[in-house]
Amino acid sequence: MDPLIQHPPQEAAGRRRSARAGGSGSPSHRTKGSIT
């Protein structure tokens, strides 16, 4: 039950970029807050 799958494709794409930047499997909301 990953948040990325639940969120729409647009949100998932944006979150994937954030998670990718972090390079860690941390939660999307946590990564997004840190990256942005």
GROMACS .gro file of N, CA and C in nm:
model
  108
    1MET      N    1   0.086  -0.121   0.000
    1MET     CA    2   0.000   0.000   0.000
    1MET      C    3   0.089   0.125   0.000
    2ASP      N    4   0.153   0.149  -0.111
    2ASP     CA    5   0.240   0.266  -0.118
    2ASP      C    6   0.160   0.390  -0.156
    3PRO      N    7   0.189   0.504  -0.095
    3PRO     CA    8   0.117   0.630  -0.125
    3PRO      C    9   0.131   0.665  -0.273
    4LEU      N   10   0.244   0.630  -0.333
    4LEU     CA   11   0.265   0.664  -0.474
    4LEU      C   12   0.157   0.601  -0.560
    5ILE      N   13   0.122   0.475  -0.530
    5ILE     CA   14   0.021   0.405  -0.611
    5ILE      C   15  -0.117   0.466  -0.588
    6GLN      N   16  -0.146   0.502  -0.463
    6GLN     CA   17  -0.278   0.558  -0.432
    6GLN      C   18  -0.296   0.694  -0.498
    7HIS      N   19  -0.190   0.775  -0.502
    7HIS     CA   20  -0.202   0.908  -0.561
    7HIS      C   21  -0.212   0.900  -0.713
    8PRO      N   22  -0.269   1.003  -0.776
    8PRO     CA   23  -0.284   1.006  -0.922
    8PRO      C   24  -0.148   1.000  -0.991
    9PRO      N   25  -0.143   0.970  -1.121
    9PRO     CA   26  -0.017   0.960  -1.196
    9PRO      C   27   0.066   1.087  -1.187
   10GLN      N   28   0.003   1.201  -1.193
   10GLN     CA   29   0.078   1.328  -1.185
   10GLN      C   30   0.147   1.338  -1.050
   11GLU      N   31   0.073   1.314  -0.943
   11GLU     CA   32   0.131   1.322  -0.808
   11GLU      C   33   0.242   1.218  -0.795
   12ALA      N   34   0.213   1.097  -0.843
   12ALA     CA   35   0.312   0.988  -0.833
   12ALA      C   36   0.442   1.029  -0.903
   13ALA      N   37   0.429   1.087  -1.022
   13ALA     CA   38   0.548   1.128  -1.097
   13ALA      C   39   0.628   1.230  -1.017
   14GLY      N   40   0.562   1.330  -0.963
   14GLY     CA   41   0.631   1.433  -0.885
   14GLY      C   42   0.695   1.371  -0.761
   15ARG      N   43   0.622   1.283  -0.694
   15ARG     CA   44   0.677   1.221  -0.572
   15ARG      C   45   0.793   1.130  -0.608
   16ARG      N   46   0.784   1.063  -0.722
   16ARG     CA   47   0.894   0.974  -0.760
   16ARG      C   48   1.022   1.055  -0.778
   17ARG      N   49   1.010   1.172  -0.837
   17ARG     CA   50   1.128   1.257  -0.855
   17ARG      C   51   1.187   1.293  -0.720
   18SER      N   52   1.100   1.328  -0.625
   18SER     CA   53   1.147   1.365  -0.491
   18SER      C   54   1.217   1.246  -0.426
   19ALA      N   55   1.154   1.131  -0.432
   19ALA     CA   56   1.212   1.011  -0.371
   19ALA      C   57   1.344   0.978  -0.439
   20ARG      N   58   1.347   0.995  -0.571
   20ARG     CA   59   1.469   0.965  -0.647
   20ARG      C   60   1.582   1.058  -0.600
   21ALA      N   61   1.550   1.185  -0.582
   21ALA     CA   62   1.651   1.282  -0.540
   21ALA      C   63   1.708   1.240  -0.404
   22GLY      N   64   1.619   1.194  -0.315
   22GLY     CA   65   1.665   1.152  -0.182
   22GLY      C   66   1.751   1.027  -0.193
   23GLY      N   67   1.717   0.940  -0.289
   23GLY     CA   68   1.795   0.818  -0.307
   23GLY      C   69   1.765   0.717  -0.198
   24SER      N   70   1.663   0.745  -0.117
   24SER     CA   71   1.627   0.651  -0.010
   24SER      C   72   1.481   0.609  -0.024
   25GLY      N   73   1.444   0.498   0.036
   25GLY     CA   74   1.305   0.452   0.026
   25GLY      C   75   1.220   0.515   0.134
   26SER      N   76   1.248   0.640   0.167
   26SER     CA   77   1.173   0.707   0.272
   26SER      C   78   1.031   0.740   0.223
   27PRO      N   79   0.938   0.766   0.314
   27PRO     CA   80   0.801   0.801   0.276
   27PRO      C   81   0.798   0.920   0.180
   28SER      N   82   0.703   0.919   0.087
   28SER     CA   83   0.694   1.027  -0.011
   28SER      C   84   0.674   1.161   0.057
   29HIS      N   85   0.583   1.167   0.156
   29HIS     CA   86   0.555   1.295   0.220
   29HIS      C   87   0.680   1.346   0.291
   30ARG      N   88   0.755   1.258   0.354
   30ARG     CA   89   0.875   1.302   0.424
   30ARG      C   90   0.981   1.349   0.323
   31THR      N   91   0.999   1.270   0.217
   31THR     CA   92   1.099   1.307   0.116
   31THR      C   93   1.060   1.439   0.050
   32LYS      N   94   0.933   1.450   0.014
   32LYS     CA   95   0.886   1.570  -0.055
   32LYS      C   96   0.913   1.693   0.033
   33GLY      N   97   0.883   1.682   0.160
   33GLY     CA   98   0.903   1.795   0.250
   33GLY      C   99   1.051   1.832   0.258
   34SER      N  100   1.138   1.731   0.260
   34SER     CA  101   1.282   1.758   0.271
   34SER      C  102   1.337   1.815   0.141
   35ILE      N  103   1.303   1.751   0.030
   35ILE     CA  104   1.356   1.794  -0.100
   35ILE      C  105   1.304   1.933  -0.136
   36THR      N  106   1.174   1.950  -0.137
   36THR     CA  107   1.118   2.080  -0.175
   36THR      C  108   1.137   2.173  -0.057
   0.00000   0.00000   0.00000
